[in-house]
């Protein structure tokens, strides 16, 4: 029974009172859209007609409103659920995207850290290598400057020695084969006698175009040899094909370096011509702090060049080879005689000898005589 006020149902909002307003339905129910406006429209104009049906019509309208409200609530709930479901799906997708982007960021950060570390390590390696190269370059530069200073000092000393050496009084430091009279013993079979023919007639050299005066020993210039020397002196060269050097090599250098051991003789000749032969006393041993692996060839009692049993006080080394060969005093004299001649020729070729043609020719002749004497077996006695 209707008691005048509707009781609210459990879980539903209180019923709405009927008000005289136009009705607009949002639900699919057509009966409510057709009946409700008509019933509400008849209320203000038919109060007398509803006087009898009023108590029964009001609950009907309330029920209709309640039913439509429930439908609206259900549809709104379904719509909200759908929207919520869509929002949850979008949120889940966004969470997955954020997680993926986070993993990408972490991976990029790790790669960036590794790349930075590798770059720093490579940079440190390059800096260390550059420092090492710089230190090595500075060391080489320092050594090169020291060598240059040493070579300049040697060149200056050599120039001084060469300029102060004359055929009449050769510089004994420039020519070590010339020993002082106090230390040198008598030469066997080679005794100089003063010549009394100091008033010899001067000889005229047609090739030179001037008069050559013999000295007190009665020397006289060979015009052919002097002409060849003059031609060579115009453009000094170490080429053995020129007439002057070809004659000297054929008559003096070749025979002087022609030893019994032909194979070693060829090596010695090549080293002498290349200026890479080293002669050192046997007594001078290498210090313990700077030992060099050397291979001793032969013994101190046998000459490696002549093959004869002789007391060898010197040994030779060819170029950068570590092989040492013991040589006798006679073999050493022959080698040093050739070395002295070639050294003087190099000085002339380098322009270090500032003399006239005649003194230079007589010095070359003296050096050739030393080679001839050494080839014949004459050598200065060692102290």
mmCIF file of C-alpha atoms in Angstrom:
data_model
loop_
_atom_site.group_PDB
_atom_site.id
_atom_site.type_symbol
_atom_site.label_atom_id
_atom_site.label_comp_id
_atom_site.label_asym_id
_atom_site.label_seq_id
_atom_site.Cartn_x
_atom_site.Cartn_y
_atom_site.Cartn_z
ATOM 1 C CA UNK A 1 0.000 0.000 0.000
ATOM 2 C CA UNK A 2 1.134 3.518 -0.674
ATOM 3 C CA UNK A 3 1.580 5.458 2.516
ATOM 4 C CA UNK A 4 2.229 8.852 0.964
ATOM 5 C CA UNK A 5 6.105 8.704 1.119
ATOM 6 C CA UNK A 6 8.007 6.039 -0.683
ATOM 7 C CA UNK A 7 10.484 4.011 1.317
ATOM 8 C CA UNK A 8 13.967 3.945 -0.184
ATOM 9 C CA UNK A 9 14.985 0.528 -1.429
ATOM 10 C CA UNK A 10 18.295 -0.976 -0.453
ATOM 11 C CA UNK A 11 21.005 -0.002 -2.880
ATOM 12 C CA UNK A 12 18.816 2.530 -4.755
ATOM 13 C CA UNK A 13 18.474 6.314 -4.353
ATOM 14 C CA UNK A 14 15.229 7.757 -2.891
ATOM 15 C CA UNK A 15 12.331 8.054 -5.379
ATOM 16 C CA UNK A 16 11.861 11.265 -7.274
ATOM 17 C CA UNK A 17 8.665 13.251 -6.885
ATOM 18 C CA UNK A 18 6.586 13.971 -9.922
ATOM 19 C CA UNK A 19 7.041 17.506 -11.144
ATOM 20 C CA UNK A 20 5.205 19.179 -13.988
ATOM 21 C CA UNK A 21 8.149 19.447 -16.468
ATOM 22 C CA UNK A 22 8.482 18.228 -20.019
ATOM 23 C CA UNK A 23 9.795 14.671 -20.189
ATOM 24 C CA UNK A 24 12.881 13.719 -22.253
ATOM 25 C CA UNK A 25 13.872 10.093 -22.279
ATOM 26 C CA UNK A 26 17.484 9.010 -22.800
ATOM 27 C CA UNK A 27 16.700 5.318 -22.737
ATOM 28 C CA UNK A 28 15.511 3.034 -25.506
ATOM 29 C CA UNK A 29 12.113 2.490 -23.889
ATOM 30 C CA UNK A 30 9.415 4.010 -26.134
ATOM 31 C CA UNK A 31 6.543 3.438 -23.739
ATOM 32 C CA UNK A 32 7.978 5.884 -21.234
ATOM 33 C CA UNK A 33 8.590 8.506 -23.903
ATOM 34 C CA UNK A 34 4.945 8.292 -25.069
ATOM 35 C CA UNK A 35 3.118 7.779 -21.833
ATOM 36 C CA UNK A 36 5.035 9.885 -19.356
ATOM 37 C CA UNK A 37 4.686 13.237 -21.113
ATOM 38 C CA UNK A 38 1.043 12.636 -21.673
ATOM 39 C CA UNK A 39 0.362 11.708 -18.080
ATOM 40 C CA UNK A 40 2.362 14.665 -16.825
ATOM 41 C CA UNK A 41 0.753 17.003 -19.299
ATOM 42 C CA UNK A 42 -2.689 16.035 -18.124
ATOM 43 C CA UNK A 43 -1.946 16.711 -14.510
ATOM 44 C CA UNK A 44 -2.305 20.511 -14.411
ATOM 45 C CA UNK A 45 -5.414 20.632 -16.660
ATOM 46 C CA UNK A 46 -7.310 17.630 -15.236
ATOM 47 C CA UNK A 47 -7.113 17.950 -11.493
ATOM 48 C CA UNK A 48 -10.773 17.189 -11.215
ATOM 49 C CA UNK A 49 -10.456 14.093 -13.381
ATOM 50 C CA UNK A 50 -7.503 12.852 -11.385
ATOM 51 C CA UNK A 51 -9.149 13.414 -8.115
ATOM 52 C CA UNK A 52 -10.327 9.904 -8.093
ATOM 53 C CA UNK A 53 -7.278 8.267 -9.785
ATOM 54 C CA UNK A 54 -4.536 10.353 -8.057
ATOM 55 C CA UNK A 55 -3.385 7.811 -5.498
ATOM 56 C CA UNK A 56 -2.886 5.123 -8.158
ATOM 57 C CA UNK A 57 -1.234 7.326 -10.814
ATOM 58 C CA UNK A 58 1.493 8.731 -8.608
ATOM 59 C CA UNK A 59 3.120 5.396 -7.732
ATOM 60 C CA UNK A 60 2.997 4.423 -11.382
ATOM 61 C CA UNK A 61 4.969 7.502 -12.388
ATOM 62 C CA UNK A 62 7.455 6.923 -9.615
ATOM 63 C CA UNK A 63 8.014 3.385 -10.723
ATOM 64 C CA UNK A 64 8.509 4.519 -14.245
ATOM 65 C CA UNK A 65 11.022 7.138 -13.140
ATOM 66 C CA UNK A 66 12.763 4.624 -10.938
ATOM 67 C CA UNK A 67 12.972 2.119 -13.795
ATOM 68 C CA UNK A 68 14.343 4.717 -16.179
ATOM 69 C CA UNK A 69 16.820 5.893 -13.553
ATOM 70 C CA UNK A 70 18.069 2.364 -13.043
ATOM 71 C CA UNK A 71 18.481 1.922 -16.782
ATOM 72 C CA UNK A 72 20.375 5.180 -16.946
ATOM 73 C CA UNK A 73 22.565 4.118 -14.059
ATOM 74 C CA UNK A 74 23.218 0.720 -15.647
ATOM 75 C CA UNK A 75 24.049 2.245 -19.018
ATOM 76 C CA UNK A 76 26.232 4.866 -17.365
ATOM 77 C CA UNK A 77 27.918 2.151 -15.326
ATOM 78 C CA UNK A 78 28.530 0.095 -18.441
ATOM 79 C CA UNK A 79 29.861 3.152 -20.271
ATOM 80 C CA UNK A 80 32.098 4.023 -17.365
ATOM 81 C CA UNK A 81 33.304 0.430 -17.159
ATOM 82 C CA UNK A 82 34.113 0.470 -20.854
ATOM 83 C CA UNK A 83 35.921 3.780 -20.496
ATOM 84 C CA UNK A 84 37.741 2.474 -17.450
ATOM 85 C CA UNK A 85 38.710 -0.662 -19.333
ATOM 86 C CA UNK A 86 39.947 1.429 -22.233
ATOM 87 C CA UNK A 87 41.857 3.704 -19.852
ATOM 88 C CA UNK A 88 43.408 0.677 -18.126
ATOM 89 C CA UNK A 89 44.452 -0.753 -21.493
ATOM 90 C CA UNK A 90 45.980 2.571 -22.516
ATOM 91 C CA UNK A 91 47.667 2.883 -19.131
ATOM 92 C CA UNK A 92 49.047 -0.649 -19.464
ATOM 93 C CA UNK A 93 50.351 0.153 -22.943
ATOM 94 C CA UNK A 94 51.903 3.355 -21.682
ATOM 95 C CA UNK A 95 53.479 1.473 -18.768
ATOM 96 C CA UNK A 96 54.926 -1.077 -21.183
ATOM 97 C CA UNK A 97 56.194 1.731 -23.420
ATOM 98 C CA UNK A 98 57.719 3.503 -20.431
ATOM 99 C CA UNK A 99 59.357 0.272 -19.320
ATOM 100 C CA UNK A 100 60.719 -0.320 -22.819
ATOM 101 C CA UNK A 101 62.017 3.234 -23.042
ATOM 102 C CA UNK A 102 63.556 2.860 -19.605
ATOM 103 C CA UNK A 103 65.378 -0.291 -20.720
ATOM 104 C CA UNK A 104 66.557 1.491 -23.873
ATOM 105 C CA UNK A 105 67.765 4.417 -21.791
ATOM 106 C CA UNK A 106 69.641 2.122 -19.403
ATOM 107 C CA UNK A 107 71.219 0.298 -22.345
ATOM 108 C CA UNK A 108 72.233 3.589 -23.949
ATOM 109 C CA UNK A 109 73.689 4.804 -20.650
ATOM 110 C CA UNK A 110 75.711 1.595 -20.287
ATOM 111 C CA UNK A 111 76.948 1.843 -23.868
ATOM 112 C CA UNK A 112 77.800 5.508 -23.340
ATOM 113 C CA UNK A 113 79.730 4.679 -20.170
ATOM 114 C CA UNK A 114 81.604 1.863 -21.932
ATOM 115 C CA UNK A 115 82.345 4.093 -24.907
ATOM 116 C CA UNK A 116 83.548 6.896 -22.637
ATOM 117 C CA UNK A 117 85.755 4.491 -20.695
ATOM 118 C CA UNK A 118 87.210 3.023 -23.894
ATOM 119 C CA UNK A 119 87.807 6.505 -25.303
ATOM 120 C CA UNK A 120 89.578 7.609 -22.141
ATOM 121 C CA UNK A 121 91.662 4.431 -22.133
ATOM 122 C CA UNK A 122 92.569 4.886 -25.795
ATOM 123 C CA UNK A 123 93.392 8.536 -25.159
ATOM 124 C CA UNK A 124 95.640 7.556 -22.251
ATOM 125 C CA UNK A 125 97.367 4.979 -24.439
ATOM 126 C CA UNK A 126 97.900 7.549 -27.171
ATOM 127 C CA UNK A 127 99.247 10.051 -24.651
ATOM 128 C CA UNK A 128 101.621 7.451 -23.201
ATOM 129 C CA UNK A 129 102.776 6.430 -26.680
ATOM 130 C CA UNK A 130 103.250 10.071 -27.654
ATOM 131 C CA UNK A 131 105.229 10.728 -24.476
ATOM 132 C CA UNK A 132 107.406 7.700 -25.117
ATOM 133 C CA UNK A 133 107.999 8.749 -28.725
ATOM 134 C CA UNK A 134 108.772 12.282 -27.622
ATOM 135 C CA UNK A 135 111.226 11.039 -25.008
ATOM 136 C CA UNK A 136 112.870 8.753 -27.576
ATOM 137 C CA UNK A 137 113.006 11.579 -30.115
ATOM 138 C CA UNK A 138 114.515 13.945 -27.571
ATOM 139 C CA UNK A 139 117.069 11.314 -26.644
ATOM 140 C CA UNK A 140 117.940 10.715 -30.302
ATOM 141 C CA UNK A 141 118.129 14.452 -30.891
ATOM 142 C CA UNK A 142 120.446 14.842 -27.921
ATOM 143 C CA UNK A 143 122.637 11.983 -29.135
ATOM 144 C CA UNK A 144 122.630 13.375 -32.669
ATOM 145 C CA UNK A 145 123.642 16.804 -31.412
ATOM 146 C CA UNK A 146 126.425 15.210 -29.393
ATOM 147 C CA UNK A 147 127.603 13.301 -32.459
ATOM 148 C CA UNK A 148 127.439 16.447 -34.558
ATOM 149 C CA UNK A 149 129.503 18.352 -32.012
ATOM 150 C CA UNK A 150 131.986 15.494 -31.870
ATOM 151 C CA UNK A 151 132.205 15.282 -35.665
ATOM 152 C CA UNK A 152 132.642 19.030 -35.952
ATOM 153 C CA UNK A 153 135.462 18.873 -33.425
ATOM 154 C CA UNK A 154 137.040 15.974 -35.324
ATOM 155 C CA UNK A 155 136.728 17.823 -38.632
ATOM 156 C CA UNK A 156 138.311 20.911 -37.115
ATOM 157 C CA UNK A 157 141.149 18.824 -35.694
ATOM 158 C CA UNK A 158 141.628 17.016 -38.998
ATOM 159 C CA UNK A 159 141.720 20.286 -40.889
ATOM 160 C CA UNK A 160 144.355 21.543 -38.499
ATOM 161 C CA UNK A 161 146.400 18.355 -38.874
ATOM 162 C CA UNK A 162 146.122 18.343 -42.645
ATOM 163 C CA UNK A 163 146.990 21.996 -43.026
ATOM 164 C CA UNK A 164 150.045 21.613 -40.790
ATOM 165 C CA UNK A 165 151.319 18.513 -42.632
ATOM 166 C CA UNK A 166 153.879 18.936 -45.383
ATOM 167 C CA UNK A 167 155.949 16.393 -47.299
ATOM 168 C CA UNK A 168 159.123 17.670 -45.676
ATOM 169 C CA UNK A 169 157.737 17.506 -42.139
ATOM 170 C CA UNK A 170 154.613 15.333 -42.091
ATOM 171 C CA UNK A 171 152.395 15.547 -39.042
ATOM 172 C CA UNK A 172 152.968 12.388 -37.005
ATOM 173 C CA UNK A 173 149.478 12.534 -35.489
ATOM 174 C CA UNK A 174 147.970 12.513 -38.960
ATOM 175 C CA UNK A 175 150.298 9.698 -40.045
ATOM 176 C CA UNK A 176 150.674 7.312 -37.109
ATOM 177 C CA UNK A 177 152.867 4.986 -39.120
ATOM 178 C CA UNK A 178 155.663 7.538 -38.758
ATOM 179 C CA UNK A 179 157.239 6.829 -35.381
ATOM 180 C CA UNK A 180 159.534 9.189 -33.571
ATOM 181 C CA UNK A 181 163.277 8.489 -33.858
ATOM 182 C CA UNK A 182 163.507 7.674 -30.154
ATOM 183 C CA UNK A 183 160.838 4.967 -30.366
ATOM 184 C CA UNK A 184 161.375 3.661 -33.891
ATOM 185 C CA UNK A 185 163.933 0.952 -34.442
ATOM 186 C CA UNK A 186 166.151 0.758 -37.479
ATOM 187 C CA UNK A 187 164.441 -0.360 -40.634
ATOM 188 C CA UNK A 188 165.930 -3.452 -42.117
ATOM 189 C CA UNK A 189 167.383 -2.761 -45.500
ATOM 190 C CA UNK A 190 165.983 0.740 -45.668
ATOM 191 C CA UNK A 191 168.544 3.306 -44.540
ATOM 192 C CA UNK A 192 168.371 6.825 -45.847
ATOM 193 C CA UNK A 193 171.603 8.466 -46.885
ATOM 194 C CA UNK A 194 171.912 12.157 -47.371
ATOM 195 C CA UNK A 195 172.488 13.061 -50.971
ATOM 196 C CA UNK A 196 175.362 15.308 -51.904
ATOM 197 C CA UNK A 197 173.793 16.246 -55.204
ATOM 198 C CA UNK A 198 172.026 19.319 -53.879
ATOM 199 C CA UNK A 199 172.784 21.298 -56.995
ATOM 200 C CA UNK A 200 170.825 19.149 -59.411
ATOM 201 C CA UNK A 201 169.315 20.909 -62.366
ATOM 202 C CA UNK A 202 165.630 21.662 -62.028
ATOM 203 C CA UNK A 203 163.289 19.509 -64.086
ATOM 204 C CA UNK A 204 160.575 21.035 -66.193
ATOM 205 C CA UNK A 205 157.177 19.363 -66.118
ATOM 206 C CA UNK A 206 155.423 19.985 -69.439
ATOM 207 C CA UNK A 207 152.082 18.844 -68.135
ATOM 208 C CA UNK A 208 152.128 21.241 -65.205
ATOM 209 C CA UNK A 209 153.645 24.079 -67.152
ATOM 210 C CA UNK A 210 156.036 25.082 -64.404
ATOM 211 C CA UNK A 211 159.405 24.070 -63.004
ATOM 212 C CA UNK A 212 159.629 21.377 -60.296
ATOM 213 C CA UNK A 213 162.608 21.629 -57.994
ATOM 214 C CA UNK A 214 163.974 18.324 -56.646
ATOM 215 C CA UNK A 215 164.643 18.246 -52.932
ATOM 216 C CA UNK A 216 167.879 17.322 -51.189
ATOM 217 C CA UNK A 217 167.271 13.566 -51.542
ATOM 218 C CA UNK A 218 167.516 13.762 -55.279
ATOM 219 C CA UNK A 219 163.847 13.188 -56.072
ATOM 220 C CA UNK A 220 162.573 13.934 -59.503
ATOM 221 C CA UNK A 221 158.973 14.102 -60.698
ATOM 222 C CA UNK A 222 157.740 11.577 -63.204
ATOM 223 C CA UNK A 223 156.001 13.756 -65.757
ATOM 224 C CA UNK A 224 153.478 11.067 -66.755
ATOM 225 C CA UNK A 225 152.457 10.408 -63.181
ATOM 226 C CA UNK A 226 152.288 14.118 -62.419
ATOM 227 C CA UNK A 227 150.126 14.762 -65.493
ATOM 228 C CA UNK A 228 147.710 12.024 -64.399
ATOM 229 C CA UNK A 229 147.636 13.491 -60.895
ATOM 230 C CA UNK A 230 146.978 16.976 -62.251
ATOM 231 C CA UNK A 231 144.065 15.711 -64.338
ATOM 232 C CA UNK A 232 142.629 13.911 -61.310
ATOM 233 C CA UNK A 233 143.133 16.953 -59.054
ATOM 234 C CA UNK A 234 140.999 19.106 -61.352
ATOM 235 C CA UNK A 235 137.959 17.035 -60.364
ATOM 236 C CA UNK A 236 138.879 14.673 -57.501
ATOM 237 C CA UNK A 237 136.923 11.438 -57.397
ATOM 238 C CA UNK A 238 137.195 8.045 -55.738
ATOM 239 C CA UNK A 239 136.321 6.247 -58.957
ATOM 240 C CA UNK A 240 138.994 3.643 -59.644
ATOM 241 C CA UNK A 241 138.461 3.911 -63.403
ATOM 242 C CA UNK A 242 140.268 7.244 -63.719
ATOM 243 C CA UNK A 243 143.875 6.881 -65.008
ATOM 244 C CA UNK A 244 145.545 8.166 -61.850
ATOM 245 C CA UNK A 245 143.749 5.899 -59.341
ATOM 246 C CA UNK A 246 143.705 2.997 -61.781
ATOM 247 C CA UNK A 247 147.501 3.087 -61.907
ATOM 248 C CA UNK A 248 147.856 3.372 -58.111
ATOM 249 C CA UNK A 249 145.438 0.484 -57.522
ATOM 250 C CA UNK A 250 147.192 -1.668 -60.098
ATOM 251 C CA UNK A 251 150.760 -0.922 -58.980
ATOM 252 C CA UNK A 252 150.446 -0.392 -55.217
ATOM 253 C CA UNK A 253 147.054 -0.983 -53.569
ATOM 254 C CA UNK A 254 146.304 -4.311 -55.233
ATOM 255 C CA UNK A 255 149.696 -5.948 -54.571
ATOM 256 C CA UNK A 256 149.811 -4.554 -51.026
ATOM 257 C CA UNK A 257 146.483 -6.157 -50.089
ATOM 258 C CA UNK A 258 147.151 -9.405 -51.957
ATOM 259 C CA UNK A 259 147.544 -11.903 -49.093
ATOM 260 C CA UNK A 260 147.794 -15.674 -49.108
ATOM 261 C CA UNK A 261 144.240 -16.127 -47.850
ATOM 262 C CA UNK A 262 142.473 -14.880 -50.969
ATOM 263 C CA UNK A 263 138.917 -14.950 -49.639
ATOM 264 C CA UNK A 264 139.741 -12.945 -46.522
ATOM 265 C CA UNK A 265 141.966 -10.652 -48.614
ATOM 266 C CA UNK A 266 139.006 -9.715 -50.808
ATOM 267 C CA UNK A 267 136.915 -8.915 -47.725
ATOM 268 C CA UNK A 268 139.725 -6.816 -46.258
ATOM 269 C CA UNK A 269 140.174 -4.887 -49.495
ATOM 270 C CA UNK A 270 136.441 -4.147 -49.708
ATOM 271 C CA UNK A 271 136.369 -2.978 -46.077
ATOM 272 C CA UNK A 272 139.443 -0.762 -46.616
ATOM 273 C CA UNK A 273 137.879 0.836 -49.692
ATOM 274 C CA UNK A 274 134.590 1.381 -47.823
ATOM 275 C CA UNK A 275 136.479 2.766 -44.809
ATOM 276 C CA UNK A 276 134.801 0.240 -42.483
ATOM 277 C CA UNK A 277 137.837 -1.741 -41.319
ATOM 278 C CA UNK A 278 138.864 -1.524 -37.659
ATOM 279 C CA UNK A 279 142.293 -2.381 -36.255
ATOM 280 C CA UNK A 280 142.687 -2.736 -32.513
ATOM 281 C CA UNK A 281 145.403 -4.051 -30.219
ATOM 282 C CA UNK A 282 144.895 -7.498 -28.804
ATOM 283 C CA UNK A 283 145.702 -6.277 -25.295
ATOM 284 C CA UNK A 284 142.706 -3.904 -25.215
ATOM 285 C CA UNK A 285 139.936 -6.067 -23.853
ATOM 286 C CA UNK A 286 136.314 -5.060 -23.717
ATOM 287 C CA UNK A 287 135.320 -3.761 -20.232
ATOM 288 C CA UNK A 288 133.078 -6.085 -18.199
ATOM 289 C CA UNK A 289 130.298 -3.505 -18.110
ATOM 290 C CA UNK A 290 130.090 -3.283 -21.898
ATOM 291 C CA UNK A 291 130.830 -6.738 -23.195
ATOM 292 C CA UNK A 292 130.110 -7.414 -26.845
ATOM 293 C CA UNK A 293 129.613 -10.866 -28.265
ATOM 294 C CA UNK A 294 132.713 -11.254 -30.424
ATOM 295 C CA UNK A 295 133.832 -14.273 -32.397
ATOM 296 C CA UNK A 296 137.568 -14.809 -32.374
ATOM 297 C CA UNK A 297 138.831 -16.230 -35.659
ATOM 298 C CA UNK A 298 142.241 -17.859 -35.437
ATOM 299 C CA UNK A 299 144.737 -17.451 -32.633
ATOM 300 C CA UNK A 300 147.293 -14.904 -31.521
ATOM 301 C CA UNK A 301 150.084 -17.104 -32.870
ATOM 302 C CA UNK A 302 148.878 -17.385 -36.490
ATOM 303 C CA UNK A 303 148.210 -14.551 -38.931
ATOM 304 C CA UNK A 304 144.761 -14.888 -40.488
ATOM 305 C CA UNK A 305 145.880 -13.203 -43.729
ATOM 306 C CA UNK A 306 149.257 -14.792 -44.419
ATOM 307 C CA UNK A 307 148.643 -18.079 -42.617
ATOM 308 C CA UNK A 308 152.142 -17.912 -41.114
ATOM 309 C CA UNK A 309 152.974 -18.566 -37.484
ATOM 310 C CA UNK A 310 153.632 -15.081 -36.169
ATOM 311 C CA UNK A 311 153.028 -13.257 -32.912
ATOM 312 C CA UNK A 312 149.860 -11.278 -33.568
ATOM 313 C CA UNK A 313 149.494 -8.158 -31.469
ATOM 314 C CA UNK A 314 146.563 -6.728 -33.401
ATOM 315 C CA UNK A 315 143.280 -7.932 -34.765
ATOM 316 C CA UNK A 316 140.900 -6.564 -37.410
ATOM 317 C CA UNK A 317 137.140 -6.358 -37.662
ATOM 318 C CA UNK A 318 135.306 -5.941 -40.981
ATOM 319 C CA UNK A 319 132.389 -3.496 -40.884
ATOM 320 C CA UNK A 320 129.679 -4.332 -38.344
ATOM 321 C CA UNK A 321 130.697 -7.972 -38.155
ATOM 322 C CA UNK A 322 131.603 -9.319 -34.726
ATOM 323 C CA UNK A 323 134.300 -11.597 -36.157
ATOM 324 C CA UNK A 324 137.848 -10.645 -35.229
ATOM 325 C CA UNK A 325 140.908 -11.804 -37.183
ATOM 326 C CA UNK A 326 144.403 -11.759 -35.713
ATOM 327 C CA UNK A 327 147.068 -10.302 -37.978
ATOM 328 C CA UNK A 328 150.842 -10.129 -37.851
ATOM 329 C CA UNK A 329 152.832 -6.843 -37.728
ATOM 330 C CA UNK A 330 153.701 -7.203 -41.401
ATOM 331 C CA UNK A 331 150.068 -7.606 -42.446
ATOM 332 C CA UNK A 332 149.109 -4.688 -40.237
ATOM 333 C CA UNK A 333 151.762 -2.478 -41.889
ATOM 334 C CA UNK A 334 150.438 -3.350 -45.349
ATOM 335 C CA UNK A 335 146.858 -2.565 -44.362
ATOM 336 C CA UNK A 336 147.733 0.699 -42.605
ATOM 337 C CA UNK A 337 149.837 1.841 -45.573
ATOM 338 C CA UNK A 338 146.842 1.455 -47.891
ATOM 339 C CA UNK A 339 144.528 3.088 -45.345
ATOM 340 C CA UNK A 340 146.847 6.098 -45.026
ATOM 341 C CA UNK A 341 146.923 6.536 -48.793
ATOM 342 C CA UNK A 342 143.144 6.290 -49.183
ATOM 343 C CA UNK A 343 142.609 8.641 -46.232
ATOM 344 C CA UNK A 344 144.803 11.284 -47.837
ATOM 345 C CA UNK A 345 142.996 10.817 -51.153
ATOM 346 C CA UNK A 346 139.661 11.328 -49.381
ATOM 347 C CA UNK A 347 140.955 14.494 -47.728
ATOM 348 C CA UNK A 348 141.883 15.890 -51.132
ATOM 349 C CA UNK A 349 138.547 14.840 -52.593
ATOM 350 C CA UNK A 350 136.709 16.573 -49.699
ATOM 351 C CA UNK A 351 138.752 19.745 -50.079
ATOM 352 C CA UNK A 352 140.522 19.503 -46.726
ATOM 353 C CA UNK A 353 144.038 19.743 -48.141
ATOM 354 C CA UNK A 354 144.991 23.330 -48.977
ATOM 355 C CA UNK A 355 148.323 22.895 -50.752
ATOM 356 C CA UNK A 356 149.839 23.363 -54.154
ATOM 357 C CA UNK A 357 149.924 20.527 -56.636
ATOM 358 C CA UNK A 358 153.605 19.686 -56.137
ATOM 359 C CA UNK A 359 153.542 19.139 -52.337
ATOM 360 C CA UNK A 360 150.382 17.091 -52.672
ATOM 361 C CA UNK A 361 151.960 14.961 -55.398
ATOM 362 C CA UNK A 362 155.075 14.315 -53.295
ATOM 363 C CA UNK A 363 152.934 13.319 -50.288
ATOM 364 C CA UNK A 364 151.038 10.854 -52.481
ATOM 365 C CA UNK A 365 154.338 9.539 -53.803
ATOM 366 C CA UNK A 366 155.609 9.072 -50.253
ATOM 367 C CA UNK A 367 152.463 7.137 -49.336
ATOM 368 C CA UNK A 368 152.901 4.966 -52.419
ATOM 369 C CA UNK A 369 156.459 4.267 -51.340
ATOM 370 C CA UNK A 370 155.191 3.193 -47.922
ATOM 371 C CA UNK A 371 152.828 0.731 -49.612
ATOM 372 C CA UNK A 372 155.677 -0.650 -51.725
ATOM 373 C CA UNK A 373 157.932 -1.076 -48.683
ATOM 374 C CA UNK A 374 155.183 -2.759 -46.718
ATOM 375 C CA UNK A 375 154.528 -5.116 -49.606
ATOM 376 C CA UNK A 376 158.244 -5.997 -49.647
ATOM 377 C CA UNK A 377 158.089 -6.817 -45.915
ATOM 378 C CA UNK A 378 159.468 -3.608 -44.353
ATOM 379 C CA UNK A 379 157.545 -2.282 -41.381
ATOM 380 C CA UNK A 380 158.417 -0.147 -38.320
ATOM 381 C CA UNK A 381 159.339 -2.012 -35.173
ATOM 382 C CA UNK A 382 156.783 -1.777 -32.391
ATOM 383 C CA UNK A 383 157.891 -0.371 -29.082
#
